[in-house]
Amino acid sequence: MSSARFVLYRAQFDYTPPSDQEDQCIAFAKGDILEVERPIKDLEGTEENPKGWLYGKNQKTNAAGLFPCDDFVKRLSDAENEATTPQKPTPKPRNKPRLSMNGAAIRPNSDEPVYTVIQHVLQKEHRLTDVFVLKPVLCSLCRDYIWGSGKVGQKCEDCLKCFHKSCVKFLTPESCTGEKRESSDPNATFSQEVPVRQWDNTIVIEWMATVNLYRYSQVFRRDNINGEKLVELNLEKLKEMKIDDEFHQKAILVCIDALSSPASETDSDDSSSVSREGCSPNDHKLIEHSFPSLQRCHICTQFLYGIIRQGFQCRVCGLCCHRKCCFGRLPKCDSDQMKKHRRLSFDADANSVFGVPLSEQFQISDCASAPPFVIWCTTELERRTRETGTNMFETYRRSSSTDEIKQLKEALSRIAANEVVDASKFDAVCIAATLKKYLRELPDPVIPEDFYSSFIAASKLPDEEACKTALSEIVLKLPDHHQSVLRHLMVHFCRICRMQEEFCQREPLSKLCQVFCHILLRPPWENIMDIVHNTEFHIRIVEVLIKSGMWSEQLPDYISAPAIPPRPPKRRTVCSTRSDSLTGSSSHQQRSSPELSGRLEDQEWYWGDISREEVNEKLRDTPDGTFLVRDASTKVRDNYTLTLRKGGSNRLIKIFHQDGMFGFVEPLKFTSVVDLIQHYQHHSLAHYNRTLDIVLKYPVSKFVKDEEAAGSDVESIRSKLLEVHNEYIRKLQDFESMYEEHARISQELHLKHQALDAFRETIILFEEQMKLLETFKNKAAPQELPKVHDNFEMLRARLRSITDSRDKLDADVKEQAALNRTHAANMNALKPELKRLHKQRDLFNKWLIDKGESHQSIDKMLESLASIGSIPAEITASPHSDEKTWLVTCNRTEAERLLKSREDGTFLIRPSSDPQSFALSIVALNTVVHCKIDKKETGFGFAEPYYIHESLMDLVLHYKETTLVEHNDILDVMLKYPVYALECISDHSTTTHNRTSGSQGTQPPLLPRSHYQHLQ
């Protein structure tokens, strides 16, 4: 066998093809040799680094077929290419001042005065002209960004430096050096205004970075919020975008209002809320501060902008101001004088660890690898994951209310005094959200700003091993405290990944990386706009660091293995029937090469009119470059949407159409959607959007499903539907049984943990009393010694008894926690199986309808299972199994009227005011109570961690047998009586009588079947 004829690859991981792909794909084990004959057909990438799939032979098993490439295999004949490790620039000294042009140096995180006089060589006076700003520009004096509508800034015609209008009056005469320092973007300033409504999405998200709203830049990019959409945003639209935090909503609207309003930057002294007495900034101890609520500047009375690091605050008197307002005369640093103006929480913040540099919070040792606050949060989250199977990937992605975070902050401020914090008062979401807030507000992030460019350069290395090596070397050069905290967090991430695996909760690592990508590192303030363009590199940095293997924690195999690329479409052969051979025509021939046809409907990647939810399901867990095209949700003819997988998330790209031409941006260059897609299958989308440096690699084919349906007859599909339905019901019963047992044990564990805390406090009390008696023993009179000795022995005996009880309870807790972990693991193992069966059942149902079967005949066939004993009769005979008995279109008032004077347990489910949710209205204690039902990625439910029900039907059937008291103490009631149960069970005459005599009025219209299925 000549090496020139074959290319040899060694398998780097095990791979077993799914059962439906065994006829096309081959299995291999790590170390197997795979041979591919030259010339390689349909080669993507190069022979050294092939992409996608190749056709070859496993020398060990002699099996031939398709096998995945990418990181699964490595060419034998070539050694690994070792990329050059980027050289780390000489780190800038810590607390190096940022110089401003009037001779001030800003050091926002030091107790020393913020401003220090520095000598400059002055040459001449600036020649300033008013300018309009499109892209935010850094002011050369105050180092804050210039933005807004109207002539918000001035620019020197000689040195080209830009200044706020309010900063110009503080310029030193003859301060122009004459040296031209043009901004990085020569088109940042204009002599004529560019209205906000004409901004594109890129300008919008760059502006968001400069007003400290970059946390939501990906949300605005996902929804393609341009200038026209930006100025139209309101509270309702922000909620639709899933921005639920009230403070964040207000902060965004305040910034938009300031952007849209004409500029008034000539701040007068009279606008200040406090009297200015000519005090120098040196007399204040100003530091950058993150305010948890809207705060006005004490100098200009305008709001501080953003949701984090909005401005400066004096540590002594509590003065708050914008960066640009620090110049000129400031009020005297007098704590008593500022008391009536400063924030109410100022005194409480004085003892907070939030916003304090890491080096001031702890001393590195074997038992202190991070600040006590961080250690407590990570330890508690790991304990809950270990004992209850909490999904930490989802927990970290959720946010908590500001009040809950504030309460936890106050409780944890007592850790430094060695006080015990009652963790049972706070849920896992609150703890995770507080930890994220703490890390966000660090003055210098965990990965310091000085090292930002080095990390970004390393993340751009194409070779995975070279990137890992480079990042590992840079980590070793971080300051000791930052390196220690980074190591602690990485160990924490590795542990929760391993625990997720133990509970069968296999989540893609990218979900965790997306949460922390902007928390662990950010660019210096002068380059803050880079953060919205480098998101992809931030995610890669966090992911490579977790996978680097330098944290002494083992990762589960499913995370370390690379993602499997989408398999190629099934090869379609020409049908060899006699009629086709005579006529020379074949539909299979036409379909085998859709790219040769110009018709959009013939393309495998075009799915027509499907919903965004269906698209998200088809692209779930697929690699970058996977794509499909669907009709736009606007339902306008010739409007389409391209959905592309990039960076672990779906990117929606609108395809514009005008005058017969198509494209992403003007000018539109393509005569059809087919031409556009074929072009970008070979050319990068970077020229359309520089963050999308990728080609359309893997189309999601619609033909596979059609062929499978066409190859089955009606009886075969019926048989499969009955089999799947029966299996689904059985597994659902198993799941509900385990769920109820898991909920019961979780409640018991909660109470026992409280008892353990009580034991702990009691033991401390007894030990203190024994120490007190020991001290008194040395001072007691001889006649008192026997009594003291008896008391001491009595205390010791009681302490021994309490300790024994504590140990028994602790052992019982560990045993029950282990049992609960088993239940959680079994439930998590059942979830994907239930989802698979549910989707399979719906698919068979659809195929039967496509072949002429009616909904009624299918329902009757499934109900017949109850009569033969396959399914318990109560499941199918119960009125709960008919959604028409409880799913009603009405509002809150109508629901209360329908349920008035009904028995406890009578209920209905209706649409909520939130379009993505439902509401349960139920009678409890003769009162109508309303509960919101949310829809999450894991299913329907009332609260975390109960978002596990595949559909509303599953939720109703579960709470038909389970009380709602676990969600609300006053709701000790089950879903007993659907509001229209009698109407659906009785015959027509009984129905008429009940509706007439029940005085309930006319029945509201039921939800359309299509709407209910869409929400499922």
Short mmCIF file of N, CA, C and O in Angstrom, two decimals, residues 846-888:
data_model
loop_
_atom_site.label_atom_id
_atom_site.label_comp_id
_atom_site.label_asym_id
_atom_site.label_seq_id
_atom_site.Cartn_x
_atom_site.Cartn_y
_atom_site.Cartn_z
N LYS A 846 -48.16 13.62 12.57
CA LYS A 846 -48.15 14.49 11.39
C LYS A 846 -48.16 13.66 10.10
O LYS A 846 -48.85 13.98 9.14
N TRP A 847 -47.37 12.58 10.10
CA TRP A 847 -47.33 11.74 8.90
C TRP A 847 -48.70 11.13 8.60
O TRP A 847 -49.10 11.03 7.43
N LEU A 848 -49.39 10.69 9.65
CA LEU A 848 -50.72 10.12 9.44
C LEU A 848 -51.68 11.16 8.87
O LEU A 848 -52.49 10.86 7.99
N ILE A 849 -51.60 12.39 9.40
CA ILE A 849 -52.47 13.47 8.89
C ILE A 849 -52.13 13.77 7.44
O ILE A 849 -53.01 13.99 6.60
N ASP A 850 -50.82 13.77 7.10
CA ASP A 850 -50.41 14.02 5.71
C ASP A 850 -50.92 12.93 4.78
O ASP A 850 -51.14 13.17 3.58
N LYS A 851 -51.12 11.72 5.32
CA LYS A 851 -51.61 10.61 4.48
C LYS A 851 -53.13 10.48 4.52
O LYS A 851 -53.68 9.45 4.09
N GLY A 852 -53.83 11.49 5.07
CA GLY A 852 -55.29 11.53 4.98
C GLY A 852 -56.04 11.15 6.24
O GLY A 852 -57.28 11.18 6.26
N GLU A 853 -55.32 10.79 7.32
CA GLU A 853 -56.00 10.46 8.57
C GLU A 853 -56.51 11.74 9.25
O GLU A 853 -55.89 12.81 9.13
N SER A 854 -57.60 11.64 9.99
CA SER A 854 -58.16 12.81 10.68
C SER A 854 -57.68 12.84 12.13
O SER A 854 -57.25 11.81 12.68
N HIS A 855 -57.76 14.00 12.73
CA HIS A 855 -57.40 14.14 14.15
C HIS A 855 -58.29 13.24 15.02
O HIS A 855 -57.80 12.63 15.99
N GLN A 856 -59.58 13.15 14.69
CA GLN A 856 -60.51 12.39 15.49
C GLN A 856 -60.16 10.90 15.48
O GLN A 856 -60.18 10.22 16.52
N SER A 857 -59.81 10.38 14.31
CA SER A 857 -59.49 8.95 14.22
C SER A 857 -58.20 8.63 14.98
O SER A 857 -58.09 7.57 15.61
N ILE A 858 -57.23 9.54 14.94
CA ILE A 858 -55.97 9.31 15.66
C ILE A 858 -56.23 9.34 17.16
O ILE A 858 -55.72 8.49 17.91
N ASP A 859 -57.01 10.34 17.63
CA ASP A 859 -57.33 10.42 19.06
C ASP A 859 -58.08 9.18 19.53
O ASP A 859 -57.82 8.65 20.62
N LYS A 860 -59.02 8.71 18.71
CA LYS A 860 -59.80 7.52 19.08
C LYS A 860 -58.89 6.30 19.18
O LYS A 860 -59.05 5.45 20.07
N MET A 861 -57.95 6.20 18.27
CA MET A 861 -57.02 5.06 18.29
C MET A 861 -56.17 5.07 19.56
O MET A 861 -55.96 4.04 20.19
N LEU A 862 -55.70 6.26 19.97
CA LEU A 862 -54.88 6.34 21.18
C LEU A 862 -55.72 6.07 22.43
O LEU A 862 -55.23 5.47 23.39
N GLU A 863 -56.97 6.53 22.43
CA GLU A 863 -57.83 6.28 23.59
C GLU A 863 -58.14 4.80 23.75
O GLU A 863 -58.38 4.31 24.86
N SER A 864 -58.13 4.06 22.65
CA SER A 864 -58.45 2.63 22.73
C SER A 864 -57.41 1.86 23.50
O SER A 864 -57.66 0.75 23.96
N LEU A 865 -56.21 2.45 23.69
CA LEU A 865 -55.18 1.77 24.47
C LEU A 865 -55.64 1.54 25.91
O LEU A 865 -55.24 0.58 26.55
N ALA A 866 -56.46 2.46 26.44
CA ALA A 866 -56.91 2.32 27.82
C ALA A 866 -57.77 1.08 28.01
O ALA A 866 -57.72 0.41 29.03
N SER A 867 -58.58 0.74 26.99
CA SER A 867 -59.47 -0.41 27.12
C SER A 867 -58.76 -1.74 27.10
O SER A 867 -59.26 -2.73 27.59
N ILE A 868 -57.54 -1.79 26.50
CA ILE A 868 -56.81 -3.05 26.46
C ILE A 868 -55.76 -3.13 27.55
O ILE A 868 -54.97 -4.05 27.59
N GLY A 869 -55.73 -2.13 28.44
CA GLY A 869 -54.87 -2.21 29.61
C GLY A 869 -53.46 -1.72 29.39
O GLY A 869 -52.64 -1.82 30.29
N SER A 870 -53.15 -1.19 28.20
CA SER A 870 -51.79 -0.71 27.98
C SER A 870 -51.51 0.54 28.77
O SER A 870 -50.41 0.78 29.22
N ILE A 871 -52.55 1.37 28.92
CA ILE A 871 -52.42 2.62 29.65
C ILE A 871 -53.51 2.66 30.71
O ILE A 871 -54.65 2.28 30.43
N PRO A 872 -53.19 3.11 31.92
CA PRO A 872 -54.23 3.22 32.94
C PRO A 872 -55.41 4.02 32.44
O PRO A 872 -55.25 5.08 31.83
N ALA A 873 -56.60 3.51 32.70
CA ALA A 873 -57.81 4.14 32.16
C ALA A 873 -57.98 5.55 32.63
O ALA A 873 -58.50 6.40 31.91
N GLU A 874 -57.52 5.85 33.87
CA GLU A 874 -57.75 7.19 34.39
C GLU A 874 -57.01 8.25 33.61
O GLU A 874 -57.37 9.42 33.63
N ILE A 875 -55.93 7.85 32.89
CA ILE A 875 -55.15 8.84 32.16
C ILE A 875 -55.90 9.32 30.93
O ILE A 875 -55.92 10.49 30.59
N THR A 876 -56.52 8.35 30.19
CA THR A 876 -57.20 8.72 28.97
C THR A 876 -58.65 9.10 29.20
O THR A 876 -59.21 9.89 28.47
N ALA A 877 -59.33 8.49 30.24
CA ALA A 877 -60.74 8.78 30.48
C ALA A 877 -60.93 10.09 31.22
O ALA A 877 -61.99 10.66 31.19
N SER A 878 -59.92 10.55 31.92
CA SER A 878 -60.04 11.77 32.71
C SER A 878 -60.27 12.97 31.82
O SER A 878 -59.67 13.09 30.75
N PRO A 879 -61.15 13.89 32.24
CA PRO A 879 -61.35 15.13 31.45
C PRO A 879 -60.09 15.97 31.36
O PRO A 879 -59.98 16.82 30.47
N HIS A 880 -59.12 15.75 32.27
CA HIS A 880 -57.87 16.51 32.20
C HIS A 880 -57.13 16.24 30.91
O HIS A 880 -56.34 17.10 30.45
N SER A 881 -57.34 15.05 30.32
CA SER A 881 -56.60 14.71 29.10
C SER A 881 -57.12 15.43 27.87
O SER A 881 -56.53 15.33 26.80
N ASP A 882 -58.22 16.14 28.00
CA ASP A 882 -58.77 16.94 26.91
C ASP A 882 -58.50 18.42 27.21
O ASP A 882 -59.08 18.99 28.14
N GLU A 883 -57.64 19.01 26.42
CA GLU A 883 -57.25 20.39 26.69
C GLU A 883 -58.41 21.37 26.59
O GLU A 883 -58.38 22.46 27.17
N LYS A 884 -59.47 20.98 25.88
CA LYS A 884 -60.61 21.88 25.72
C LYS A 884 -61.32 22.13 27.05
O LYS A 884 -62.06 23.10 27.18
N THR A 885 -61.12 21.24 28.02
CA THR A 885 -61.81 21.40 29.30
C THR A 885 -61.16 22.44 30.20
O THR A 885 -61.78 22.90 31.16
N TRP A 886 -59.90 22.78 29.92
CA TRP A 886 -59.22 23.73 30.82
C TRP A 886 -58.41 24.82 30.11
O TRP A 886 -57.99 25.79 30.75
N LEU A 887 -58.17 24.71 28.80
CA LEU A 887 -57.40 25.72 28.08
C LEU A 887 -58.36 26.72 27.45
O LEU A 887 -59.08 26.39 26.50
N VAL A 888 -58.40 27.94 27.98
CA VAL A 888 -59.42 28.92 27.62
C VAL A 888 -58.76 30.25 27.26
O VAL A 888 -57.78 30.66 27.90
#
